Amino acid sequence: MANPAIITVDDDPAVSRAVARDVRRRYGDRYRIVRADSGPAAMEALREIKLRGEQVAVMLADYRMPQMNGIQFLESAMDLFPTARRVLLTAYADTDAAIDAINIVDVDHYLLKPWNPPEEKLYPVMDGLLDAWLSTPASAEGDVRVVGHRWSAPSYKVRDFLARNLVPYRWVLADEPEGERLLSAAGLGPDAVPVVITPDGRSLATPAVSDLAAHIGLSTTPASDFYDLVVVGAGPAGLGAAVYGASEGLRTVLIEQRATGGQAGQSSRIENYLGFPDGVSGAQLTERARRQALKFGAELITTCEAIGLEGGGSSSRVLRISDESVIAAHTVVLATGVSYRKLTAPGLAELTGRGVFYGSAATEAPNCAGSEVYIVGGANSAGQAAVYFSRYARRVHMLIRGADLRQSMSQYLVEQIEAIDAIEVHPCTEVISGEGEDHLERLVLADASTGEKRTVQTSWLFVFIGAEPRTDWLSGVVQRDERGFVLTGADLLADGRRPVGWTLPRDPYHLESSMPGVFAAGDVRATSVKRVASAVGEGAMAVSLVHRYLEAR
C-alpha cells in the first residue's frame, strides 16, 4: 500500500513550495507529500486518494484562499478523512480566524507564517500530529470493511461499536455484488454476517466486541496489575479524571465497556460547552480528551467490563473484570454514567437494532434520508438528535410526555427546534407499540390527555428517555439511593451519622463513596448536575480528593 499522504494547500506559489519543501525534507521517506494550489484542487486530490483506498495523515491549509478558504476546505475534507490531523496556516492578523477554526472544524493546530526555523516551529508540531494520527486505530493501514444485512441487529452493533470508537469503516451490504464477492473470498456464506474484514485482510465472522477491538488496534488488557488510580467509565467525568490523574503523576488506567465518550460522545452538537461558541460534536470532544489522556500516560482499556469491587485492605481496592481478571489500585473513581431507559411497549424489544435505537445512533442518519423519523424524549440529548436528523430526514417527529419542551430542554435548543420546519413536536404523546416483520414498520401512538390512538408508518425510532445508572454490580458494596445512584459526601451522613462500615475518623470527602478511597463523579453520582461541563469538573475534583486521600493514609 502507498505511503500515507500529507496534503499542503496554498494559493501563493512561493509559500506552497516552501511548506512542501520543508515537510518533504523531514517526512518524505515515510509519507507522500501532495501539494495543491486551491481548496477545490485539494478536494479533488483527496477524492482520488479515497478512491484508491489510501490514507491521509495531515492536512495543512492556508486561511486566505479564494473560492474556498482554509477553514472551508478543512471542514469539507473531514467528511473524506475524519481522522486526518488538520492545521491552518495563518498570518498574525488572522489569529481570530484560527481560533474560529478550532471551534468550528476542530482544527488541531494553527501555524503562523513564516515558520522559520522549521526545526523549532514546524517539525515539533508535525511530529506530535503524526504521532496522534498513528495512535488512532486503523489510521495507517486503511479502512475496516463491514459486510452485513441492512436490518440486522448484530450488524448494527458492530457498526455502532466501530463508529463510537472513531474507527473508520466501510459498510457493504451482503446481498450486493461487492458484499457477495467479499464473503466468497473469505469462504463464508450470507448467514455468517456480520463479517468484519480488517485492514490486514483477516475476516472475522460475527465477532465479539472484545475480539473486534483487539484486531483493530484497541487495547483490551492492562499493562500492570496495580495502579494509583483506576477510573471506571470513559465518559466526560472519566476522561476528566484520567487526564488530571495522569498529568499529576498518578499511575492511571481508564477502563471502558463500550467506547469513550459515553452518552456525550453520541451528541451530534454540544453548543453550551465552555470555550466552543460555535459548538463541538461529542465525538470531536471525546477524541481530543482521549488523546490528551494518552499524552499524559494514562492507559485506556476498551471492552473491559467491571463486575465487582472489593476492599483489598487499607491500602488497595480490587476491581473484578468480566474476563475473570482483576485490577488493583490505591483508589477508584466510578464514572460509569447512565444508560437510556428501555421503552416497554409491546414489539419494541424484538425490533431493537432493527429500526428501534437507544441514543442517537448517528451511523444510521444517512440511511434516514427522505424518511419520517420519530424521537422519544424532551431533554437536551433528544433535542440535539432532532436537529441532527433533520438534515437527513424528510420530517422529524419529537414525542414528549409533557406539554412543552421548555420543561426539560435548554432554551438555545428550543429556539433552534422552533426555527427548523422539518421538526414537529407532539406534546403529551407516548408510544403504545411497535410493529414490523424484519424491521420496524409502524408505531401506535396515544395522546396521554385524551387516550386517542393513531398508527404512523415509520422505520425509525430513536429513544432518549430516563437515566438508569449502571451500578447493579456495586450492590452491597457502596451505598446507593433508591434509583441506584451512588451516594457520596454529605449525602452519606444521615442524621449526622457516618456510613455503616466506615472506619476512618473523618467524614467522607465530597465525592467519596461509603467505601474509603472510592469516589464517584458525573451522572452516576446522586445529586450531580447532569451536564457535560459539570461531569468534567467532577472528574478533575475527584483527582484532587484522591491526592488528599493518599496523603492522609
Coordinates of C-alpha atoms in Angstrom, one line a residue:
M1 CA 0.0 0.0 0.0
A2 CA 1.2 3.5 -0.8
N3 CA 2.6 5.7 2.0
P4 CA 0.0 7.9 3.7
A5 CA -0.3 11.4 2.3
I6 CA 0.4 14.8 3.8
I7 CA -1.6 17.5 1.9
T8 CA -0.5 21.1 1.7
V9 CA -2.8 23.7 0.2
D10 CA -1.8 27.3 -0.5
D11 CA -2.6 29.6 -3.5
D12 CA 0.7 31.5 -3.1
P13 CA 3.2 29.6 -5.2
A14 CA 6.2 30.7 -3.0
V15 CA 4.5 29.7 0.2
S16 CA 3.2 26.4 -1.3
R17 CA 6.7 25.4 -2.4
A18 CA 8.2 26.4 0.9
V19 CA 5.9 24.4 3.1
A20 CA 6.0 21.3 0.7
R21 CA 9.8 21.6 0.7
D22 CA 10.1 21.7 4.5
V23 CA 7.6 18.9 5.0
R24 CA 9.3 16.7 2.4
R25 CA 12.7 17.2 3.8
R26 CA 11.7 15.7 7.2
Y27 CA 8.9 13.3 6.3
G28 CA 9.3 12.4 2.6
D29 CA 10.8 9.0 3.3
R30 CA 7.6 7.9 5.1
Y31 CA 4.8 10.0 3.7
R32 CA 3.7 11.1 0.3
I33 CA 3.6 14.9 0.0
V34 CA 0.8 16.2 -2.1
R35 CA 0.7 19.9 -3.0
A36 CA -2.4 21.8 -4.2
D37 CA -2.8 25.4 -5.1
S38 CA -6.5 25.8 -4.2
G39 CA -9.2 24.2 -2.0
P40 CA -11.1 22.7 -4.9
A41 CA -7.9 21.2 -6.3
A42 CA -7.1 19.7 -2.9
M43 CA -10.6 18.3 -2.6
E44 CA -10.2 16.6 -6.0
A45 CA -6.9 15.1 -4.9
L46 CA -8.5 13.8 -1.6
R47 CA -11.3 12.1 -3.6
E48 CA -8.7 10.3 -5.7
I49 CA -6.8 9.2 -2.7
K50 CA -10.0 8.0 -1.1
L51 CA -10.9 6.0 -4.2
R52 CA -7.5 4.3 -4.2
G53 CA -8.1 3.2 -0.6
E54 CA -5.2 5.2 0.7
Q55 CA -4.8 7.3 3.8
V56 CA -4.2 11.0 4.6
A57 CA -2.3 11.7 7.8
V58 CA -2.2 15.5 8.0
M59 CA -3.7 18.4 6.0
L60 CA -2.1 21.9 6.1
A61 CA -4.3 24.7 4.5
D62 CA -3.7 28.4 4.2
Y63 CA -6.5 30.5 5.6
R64 CA -6.7 33.2 2.9
M65 CA -7.5 31.5 -0.3
P66 CA -10.1 32.4 -3.0
Q67 CA -13.1 30.2 -3.8
M68 CA -12.6 28.1 -0.7
N69 CA -10.7 29.4 2.3
G70 CA -8.7 27.1 4.6
I71 CA -11.5 26.7 7.2
Q72 CA -14.0 25.7 4.5
F73 CA -11.5 23.3 3.0
L74 CA -10.7 21.6 6.3
E75 CA -14.4 21.3 7.1
S76 CA -15.2 19.7 3.8
A77 CA -12.1 17.4 4.0
M78 CA -13.3 16.0 7.3
D79 CA -16.1 14.1 5.5
L80 CA -13.5 12.1 3.5
F81 CA -10.8 11.7 6.1
P82 CA -12.2 12.3 9.6
T83 CA -9.1 11.0 11.4
A84 CA -6.6 13.2 9.5
R85 CA -5.0 15.9 11.6
R86 CA -5.8 19.5 10.5
V87 CA -3.5 22.5 10.5
L88 CA -4.4 26.1 9.5
L89 CA -1.7 28.3 8.1
T90 CA -2.3 31.9 9.2
A91 CA -0.7 35.4 9.3
Y92 CA -0.6 37.1 12.7
A93 CA -3.5 39.3 11.7
D94 CA -5.7 36.1 11.2
T95 CA -5.3 34.6 14.7
D96 CA -9.1 35.2 15.3
A97 CA -9.7 33.0 12.3
A98 CA -7.5 30.3 13.7
I99 CA -9.5 30.4 17.0
D100 CA -12.7 30.1 15.0
A101 CA -11.2 27.1 13.2
I102 CA -10.6 25.4 16.5
N103 CA -14.2 25.8 17.4
I104 CA -15.9 25.2 14.1
V105 CA -13.9 22.4 12.4
D106 CA -11.9 21.1 15.4
V107 CA -8.6 22.1 13.8
D108 CA -5.7 20.5 15.7
H109 CA -3.2 23.3 15.4
Y110 CA -2.5 26.6 13.6
L111 CA 0.9 27.8 12.4
L112 CA 1.9 31.4 12.0
K113 CA 3.7 32.3 8.8
P114 CA 6.6 32.3 8.4
W115 CA 7.5 29.2 10.4
N116 CA 11.3 29.6 10.3
P117 CA 13.2 27.8 11.5
P118 CA 11.1 24.7 10.8
E119 CA 13.2 22.7 13.4
E120 CA 11.6 24.8 16.1
K121 CA 8.3 25.9 14.8
L122 CA 7.1 23.3 12.2
Y123 CA 8.6 19.9 12.9
P124 CA 7.7 19.6 16.6
V125 CA 4.1 20.3 15.7
M126 CA 4.1 17.9 12.8
D127 CA 5.8 15.2 15.0
G128 CA 3.0 15.5 17.6
L129 CA 0.2 15.4 15.0
L130 CA 1.7 12.4 13.2
D131 CA 2.1 10.5 16.5
A132 CA -1.5 11.3 17.3
W133 CA -2.7 10.1 13.9
L134 CA -0.7 6.9 14.1
S135 CA -2.2 6.2 17.5
T136 CA -5.8 6.3 16.1
P137 CA -6.9 2.7 15.4
A138 CA -6.5 1.5 11.8
S139 CA -5.4 5.0 10.7
A140 CA -2.2 4.0 9.0
E141 CA -3.5 0.8 7.4
G142 CA -6.8 1.6 5.7
D143 CA -10.4 1.3 6.5
V144 CA -12.1 -1.7 8.0
R145 CA -15.0 -3.2 5.9
V146 CA -18.2 -4.5 7.5
V147 CA -20.4 -6.9 5.5
G148 CA -23.9 -7.3 6.8
H149 CA -27.6 -7.1 6.3
R150 CA -29.5 -3.8 6.3
W151 CA -31.9 -4.7 9.1
S152 CA -29.6 -6.9 11.2
A153 CA -29.2 -6.0 14.9
P154 CA -25.8 -7.7 15.1
S155 CA -24.6 -5.8 12.1
Y156 CA -25.7 -2.6 13.7
K157 CA -24.0 -3.5 16.9
V158 CA -20.6 -3.9 15.1
R159 CA -21.0 -0.7 13.1
D160 CA -22.0 1.3 16.2
F161 CA -19.0 0.0 18.1
L162 CA -16.6 1.0 15.3
A163 CA -18.2 4.4 14.9
R164 CA -18.2 5.2 18.6
N165 CA -14.6 4.2 18.9
L166 CA -13.8 6.5 15.9
V167 CA -12.6 3.6 13.7
P168 CA -13.1 4.3 10.0
Y169 CA -15.0 1.6 8.3
R170 CA -16.9 1.0 5.0
W171 CA -20.4 -0.6 5.2
V172 CA -21.1 -3.2 2.5
L173 CA -24.5 -4.9 2.1
A174 CA -24.2 -8.7 1.9
D175 CA -26.7 -9.0 -1.0
E176 CA -24.9 -6.6 -3.3
P177 CA -22.1 -7.7 -5.7
E178 CA -19.2 -6.4 -3.6
G179 CA -20.6 -8.0 -0.5
E180 CA -21.0 -11.3 -2.2
R181 CA -17.5 -11.1 -3.6
L182 CA -16.0 -10.3 -0.1
L183 CA -17.9 -13.2 1.5
S184 CA -16.9 -15.6 -1.2
A185 CA -13.2 -14.5 -0.9
A186 CA -13.5 -15.2 2.9
G187 CA -15.1 -18.6 2.3
L188 CA -18.2 -17.5 4.1
G189 CA -21.9 -17.5 3.2
P190 CA -24.6 -14.8 3.8
D191 CA -25.6 -16.4 7.1
A192 CA -22.2 -15.7 8.6
V193 CA -22.8 -11.9 8.8
P194 CA -21.8 -9.6 10.1
V195 CA -18.3 -10.1 8.8
V196 CA -15.6 -7.7 9.6
I197 CA -12.6 -7.5 7.2
T198 CA -9.6 -5.9 8.9
P199 CA -7.1 -3.8 7.1
D200 CA -4.6 -6.7 7.0
G201 CA -7.1 -8.9 5.2
R202 CA -8.4 -11.0 8.2
S203 CA -12.1 -11.9 8.1
L204 CA -14.0 -12.0 11.4
A205 CA -17.4 -13.6 11.3
T206 CA -19.9 -12.4 13.9
P207 CA -17.0 -11.2 16.2
A208 CA -17.4 -10.5 19.9
V209 CA -16.6 -6.9 20.5
S210 CA -13.5 -7.9 22.6
D211 CA -12.1 -9.8 19.6
L212 CA -13.0 -7.0 17.3
A213 CA -11.3 -4.4 19.5
A214 CA -8.1 -6.5 19.6
H215 CA -8.0 -6.8 15.8
I216 CA -8.4 -3.1 15.1
G217 CA -5.8 -1.9 17.5
L218 CA -7.7 -1.0 20.6
S219 CA -6.1 -2.0 23.9
T220 CA -8.1 -4.7 25.8
T221 CA -5.8 -5.7 28.6
P222 CA -4.0 -3.6 31.3
A223 CA -0.2 -3.4 31.2
S224 CA 0.1 -3.7 35.0
D225 CA -1.6 -5.4 37.9
F226 CA -1.5 -2.4 40.2
Y227 CA -2.2 1.4 39.8
D228 CA -2.5 4.5 41.8
L229 CA -5.9 5.2 40.2
V230 CA -8.4 3.2 38.2
V231 CA -11.2 5.1 36.5
V232 CA -14.3 3.1 35.6
G233 CA -16.1 4.6 32.6
A234 CA -14.7 6.8 29.8
G235 CA -17.4 9.4 29.6
P236 CA -16.7 13.1 30.3
A237 CA -16.2 12.5 34.0
G238 CA -13.9 9.5 33.5
L239 CA -11.9 11.2 30.8
G240 CA -11.6 14.3 33.0
A241 CA -10.3 12.1 35.9
A242 CA -7.9 10.3 33.6
V243 CA -6.4 13.5 32.2
Y244 CA -5.9 15.1 35.6
G245 CA -4.8 11.9 37.3
A246 CA -2.1 11.1 34.7
S247 CA -1.0 14.7 34.3
E248 CA -0.3 14.9 38.0
G249 CA 1.8 11.8 38.1
L250 CA -0.6 9.1 39.2
R251 CA -0.3 5.7 37.5
T252 CA -3.7 5.8 35.9
V253 CA -5.8 3.3 34.0
L254 CA -9.1 4.1 32.4
I255 CA -11.4 1.1 31.6
E256 CA -14.5 1.3 29.4
Q257 CA -17.0 -1.3 28.4
R258 CA -18.0 0.1 25.0
A259 CA -16.4 3.3 23.8
T260 CA -15.0 6.5 25.0
G261 CA -17.4 9.5 25.3
G262 CA -20.4 7.8 26.9
Q263 CA -23.7 9.5 26.0
A264 CA -22.0 12.8 25.4
G265 CA -19.8 11.1 22.7
Q266 CA -23.0 10.4 20.8
S267 CA -24.1 14.0 20.7
S268 CA -24.1 15.5 17.2
R269 CA -23.5 19.0 18.5
I270 CA -22.9 20.4 22.0
E271 CA -23.3 24.1 21.9
N272 CA -23.2 25.1 25.6
Y273 CA -19.8 23.7 26.5
L274 CA -17.3 26.4 27.7
G275 CA -14.8 27.5 25.0
F276 CA -16.7 26.3 21.9
P277 CA -19.1 29.2 21.0
D278 CA -19.9 27.5 17.7
G279 CA -20.4 24.1 19.2
V280 CA -18.5 20.9 19.1
S281 CA -19.6 17.4 18.4
G282 CA -19.4 14.8 21.1
A283 CA -17.1 12.7 19.0
Q284 CA -14.7 15.6 18.5
L285 CA -14.6 16.5 22.2
T286 CA -14.2 12.8 23.1
E287 CA -11.3 12.3 20.7
R288 CA -9.5 15.4 22.0
A289 CA -9.9 14.2 25.6
R290 CA -8.8 10.6 24.7
R291 CA -5.6 11.9 23.0
Q292 CA -4.9 14.2 26.0
A293 CA -5.2 11.4 28.5
L294 CA -2.9 9.2 26.4
K295 CA -0.4 12.0 26.0
F296 CA -0.1 12.3 29.8
G297 CA 0.5 8.5 30.1
A298 CA -2.9 7.1 31.1
E299 CA -3.8 3.7 29.8
L300 CA -7.1 3.3 28.1
I301 CA -8.6 -0.2 28.1
T302 CA -11.7 -0.9 25.9
T303 CA -14.3 -3.7 26.2
C304 CA -13.4 -4.1 29.9
E305 CA -16.5 -4.6 32.0
A306 CA -16.2 -4.2 35.8
I307 CA -18.4 -6.7 37.5
G308 CA -17.3 -6.4 41.2
L309 CA -15.4 -4.1 43.6
E310 CA -13.7 -5.3 46.8
G311 CA -11.6 -3.7 49.5
G312 CA -8.1 -5.1 49.4
G313 CA -7.2 -4.0 52.8
S314 CA -6.4 -0.4 54.0
S315 CA -4.1 0.3 51.0
S316 CA -5.9 -1.0 47.9
R317 CA -9.2 -1.6 46.1
V318 CA -9.7 -4.5 43.8
L319 CA -11.9 -4.5 40.6
R320 CA -13.1 -7.8 39.2
I321 CA -13.4 -7.8 35.5
S322 CA -15.8 -9.9 33.3
D323 CA -12.9 -11.9 31.8
E324 CA -12.1 -13.1 35.4
S325 CA -9.1 -10.9 35.7
V326 CA -8.6 -8.3 38.4
I327 CA -7.1 -4.8 38.6
A328 CA -5.9 -3.4 41.9
A329 CA -5.3 0.2 42.8
H330 CA -4.9 2.6 45.7
T331 CA -8.0 4.5 44.6
V332 CA -11.0 4.1 42.3
V333 CA -13.2 6.7 40.5
L334 CA -16.6 5.5 39.5
A335 CA -17.7 7.3 36.3
T336 CA -19.9 4.8 34.7
G337 CA -22.6 7.3 33.8
V338 CA -26.1 6.3 32.9
S339 CA -28.0 4.5 30.1
Y340 CA -31.2 5.3 28.4
R341 CA -34.3 3.6 29.9
K342 CA -35.9 1.0 27.6
L343 CA -39.4 1.5 26.3
T344 CA -41.6 -1.4 27.5
A345 CA -44.2 -1.0 24.8
P346 CA -45.0 -4.3 23.0
G347 CA -43.0 -5.1 19.9
L348 CA -40.1 -2.8 20.6
A349 CA -37.7 -5.2 22.3
E350 CA -37.8 -7.5 19.3
L351 CA -37.0 -4.6 16.9
T352 CA -34.1 -3.1 18.8
G353 CA -31.3 -2.5 16.4
R354 CA -33.7 -3.0 13.5
G355 CA -35.3 0.3 13.5
V356 CA -35.6 0.9 17.2
F357 CA -32.4 2.5 18.7
Y358 CA -31.5 3.9 22.1
G359 CA -29.4 7.0 21.8
S360 CA -28.6 9.0 18.7
A361 CA -27.2 6.1 16.5
A362 CA -25.5 8.6 14.3
T363 CA -24.4 5.8 12.0
E364 CA -28.0 5.5 10.8
A365 CA -28.5 9.1 10.0
P366 CA -27.6 8.9 6.2
N367 CA -29.9 5.9 5.9
C368 CA -32.8 8.1 7.1
A369 CA -32.7 10.3 4.0
G370 CA -36.2 11.2 2.9
S371 CA -37.8 9.2 5.8
E372 CA -40.1 10.0 8.7
V373 CA -38.1 9.8 11.9
Y374 CA -39.6 9.6 15.4
I375 CA -37.7 10.6 18.5
V376 CA -38.9 9.9 22.0
G377 CA -37.7 12.3 24.7
G378 CA -37.7 16.0 25.6
A379 CA -34.3 16.7 27.2
N380 CA -31.1 18.1 25.5
S381 CA -29.9 14.8 24.1
A382 CA -33.2 14.3 22.3
G383 CA -33.1 17.9 21.0
Q384 CA -29.6 17.6 19.7
A385 CA -30.6 14.4 17.9
A386 CA -33.7 16.1 16.4
V387 CA -31.6 18.9 15.0
Y388 CA -29.0 16.5 13.6
F389 CA -31.5 14.1 12.0
S390 CA -33.4 17.0 10.4
R391 CA -30.5 17.4 8.0
Y392 CA -31.3 14.0 6.5
A393 CA -34.9 13.0 7.2
R394 CA -38.0 14.4 5.4
R395 CA -39.5 15.1 8.8
V396 CA -38.5 14.5 12.4
H397 CA -41.3 14.0 15.0
M398 CA -40.5 14.6 18.6
L399 CA -42.7 12.7 21.0
I400 CA -42.7 14.2 24.5
R401 CA -44.8 13.4 27.6
G402 CA -45.0 17.0 28.8
A403 CA -46.9 19.9 27.3
D404 CA -43.8 21.9 26.3
L405 CA -40.1 21.4 25.5
R406 CA -39.2 24.2 27.9
Q407 CA -39.9 22.0 30.9
S408 CA -36.7 19.9 30.3
M409 CA -34.6 21.4 27.5
S410 CA -32.1 24.3 27.3
Q411 CA -33.5 27.4 25.8
Y412 CA -31.0 27.6 22.9
L413 CA -32.1 24.2 21.7
V414 CA -35.8 25.0 22.0
E415 CA -35.2 28.1 19.8
Q416 CA -33.3 26.0 17.2
I417 CA -36.0 23.4 17.0
E418 CA -38.7 26.0 16.6
A419 CA -36.8 27.5 13.7
I420 CA -36.5 24.2 11.8
D421 CA -39.6 23.5 9.7
A422 CA -38.7 19.8 9.3
I423 CA -39.1 19.2 13.1
E424 CA -42.6 18.7 14.6
V425 CA -43.2 18.4 18.3
H426 CA -46.0 16.2 19.5
P427 CA -46.8 17.1 23.2
C428 CA -48.5 14.6 25.6
T429 CA -47.7 11.7 23.3
E430 CA -46.4 8.2 24.0
V431 CA -45.6 5.1 22.1
I432 CA -48.1 2.2 22.7
S433 CA -46.5 -0.4 20.5
G434 CA -44.2 -1.1 17.5
E435 CA -44.9 -3.4 14.6
G436 CA -43.0 -4.9 11.7
E437 CA -41.6 -8.1 10.2
D438 CA -37.8 -8.0 9.8
H439 CA -37.6 -4.3 10.9
L440 CA -39.8 -1.5 12.4
E441 CA -42.6 -0.6 10.0
R442 CA -45.3 1.0 12.2
L443 CA -45.8 2.7 15.6
V444 CA -49.0 3.1 17.5
L445 CA -49.1 6.4 19.4
A446 CA -51.5 7.6 22.0
D447 CA -52.4 11.1 23.3
A448 CA -51.8 10.9 27.0
S449 CA -54.5 13.5 27.8
T450 CA -57.4 12.1 25.6
G451 CA -56.3 8.4 25.2
E452 CA -56.8 8.7 21.4
K453 CA -54.7 6.3 19.4
R454 CA -53.2 6.6 15.9
T455 CA -50.9 4.5 13.8
V456 CA -48.0 6.0 11.9
Q457 CA -45.7 4.4 9.2
T458 CA -42.0 4.7 10.0
S459 CA -38.9 2.6 10.1
W460 CA -37.0 4.8 12.5
L461 CA -37.5 5.3 16.3
F462 CA -34.8 6.8 18.5
V463 CA -35.3 6.8 22.3
F464 CA -33.9 9.3 24.8
I465 CA -35.8 8.8 28.0
G466 CA -34.8 8.4 31.6
A467 CA -31.4 7.8 33.1
E468 CA -30.6 4.5 34.7
P469 CA -27.2 4.3 36.5
R470 CA -25.0 1.3 35.7
T471 CA -24.4 0.3 39.3
D472 CA -26.0 -3.1 39.8
W473 CA -22.5 -4.5 40.1
L474 CA -22.0 -2.3 43.2
S475 CA -25.0 -3.7 45.1
G476 CA -23.9 -4.2 48.7
V477 CA -20.5 -2.7 48.2
V478 CA -21.2 1.1 48.2
Q479 CA -24.4 2.8 49.4
R480 CA -26.8 3.9 46.6
D481 CA -30.1 5.8 46.6
E482 CA -33.4 4.2 45.7
R483 CA -32.7 4.7 42.0
G484 CA -29.3 3.2 42.1
F485 CA -27.2 6.4 42.0
V486 CA -24.0 6.3 44.2
L487 CA -24.3 8.4 47.4
T488 CA -21.2 10.5 48.3
G489 CA -20.0 13.0 50.8
A490 CA -22.7 14.8 52.8
D491 CA -25.4 12.6 51.3
L492 CA -24.0 9.7 53.3
L493 CA -24.3 11.4 56.6
A494 CA -27.9 10.6 57.5
D495 CA -28.8 12.3 60.8
G496 CA -25.2 13.2 61.3
R497 CA -24.1 9.5 61.4
R498 CA -21.3 8.1 59.2
P499 CA -22.0 5.3 56.8
V500 CA -22.3 1.8 58.1
G501 CA -18.8 0.2 58.0
W502 CA -17.0 3.5 57.7
T503 CA -13.8 3.1 59.8
L504 CA -11.9 6.4 59.3
P505 CA -12.0 9.1 61.9
R506 CA -13.0 11.7 59.3
D507 CA -16.2 12.2 57.3
P508 CA -16.3 11.1 53.7
Y509 CA -14.9 13.7 51.2
H510 CA -17.4 15.5 48.9
L511 CA -17.2 12.9 46.1
E512 CA -16.2 9.9 48.2
S513 CA -18.5 6.9 48.5
S514 CA -19.2 4.8 51.6
M515 CA -16.0 2.8 50.8
P516 CA -13.0 4.9 51.6
G517 CA -10.8 5.6 48.6
V518 CA -13.6 5.0 46.1
F519 CA -15.0 8.2 44.6
A520 CA -18.0 8.8 42.2
A521 CA -18.1 11.5 39.5
G522 CA -20.5 12.6 36.9
D523 CA -24.0 11.3 36.1
V524 CA -23.6 8.1 38.2
R525 CA -23.4 10.2 41.4
A526 CA -26.6 11.0 43.3
T527 CA -27.5 14.8 43.2
S528 CA -25.0 15.5 40.4
V529 CA -25.8 18.1 37.8
K530 CA -26.4 16.2 34.5
R531 CA -24.3 18.3 32.2
V532 CA -21.0 17.6 30.3
A533 CA -19.1 20.5 31.9
S534 CA -20.1 19.5 35.4
A535 CA -19.1 15.9 34.8
V536 CA -15.6 17.0 33.5
G537 CA -15.3 19.2 36.6
E538 CA -16.2 16.4 39.0
G539 CA -13.7 14.2 37.3
A540 CA -11.0 16.7 38.0
M541 CA -12.2 17.3 41.5
A542 CA -12.2 13.6 42.2
V543 CA -8.5 13.5 41.4
S544 CA -7.7 16.3 43.9
L545 CA -9.6 14.3 46.6
V546 CA -7.6 11.2 45.6
H547 CA -4.5 13.1 46.4
R548 CA -5.9 14.1 49.8
Y549 CA -6.9 10.5 50.5
L550 CA -3.4 9.2 49.5
E551 CA -1.6 11.9 51.6
A552 CA -3.7 11.1 54.7
R553 CA -3.2 7.4 54.7

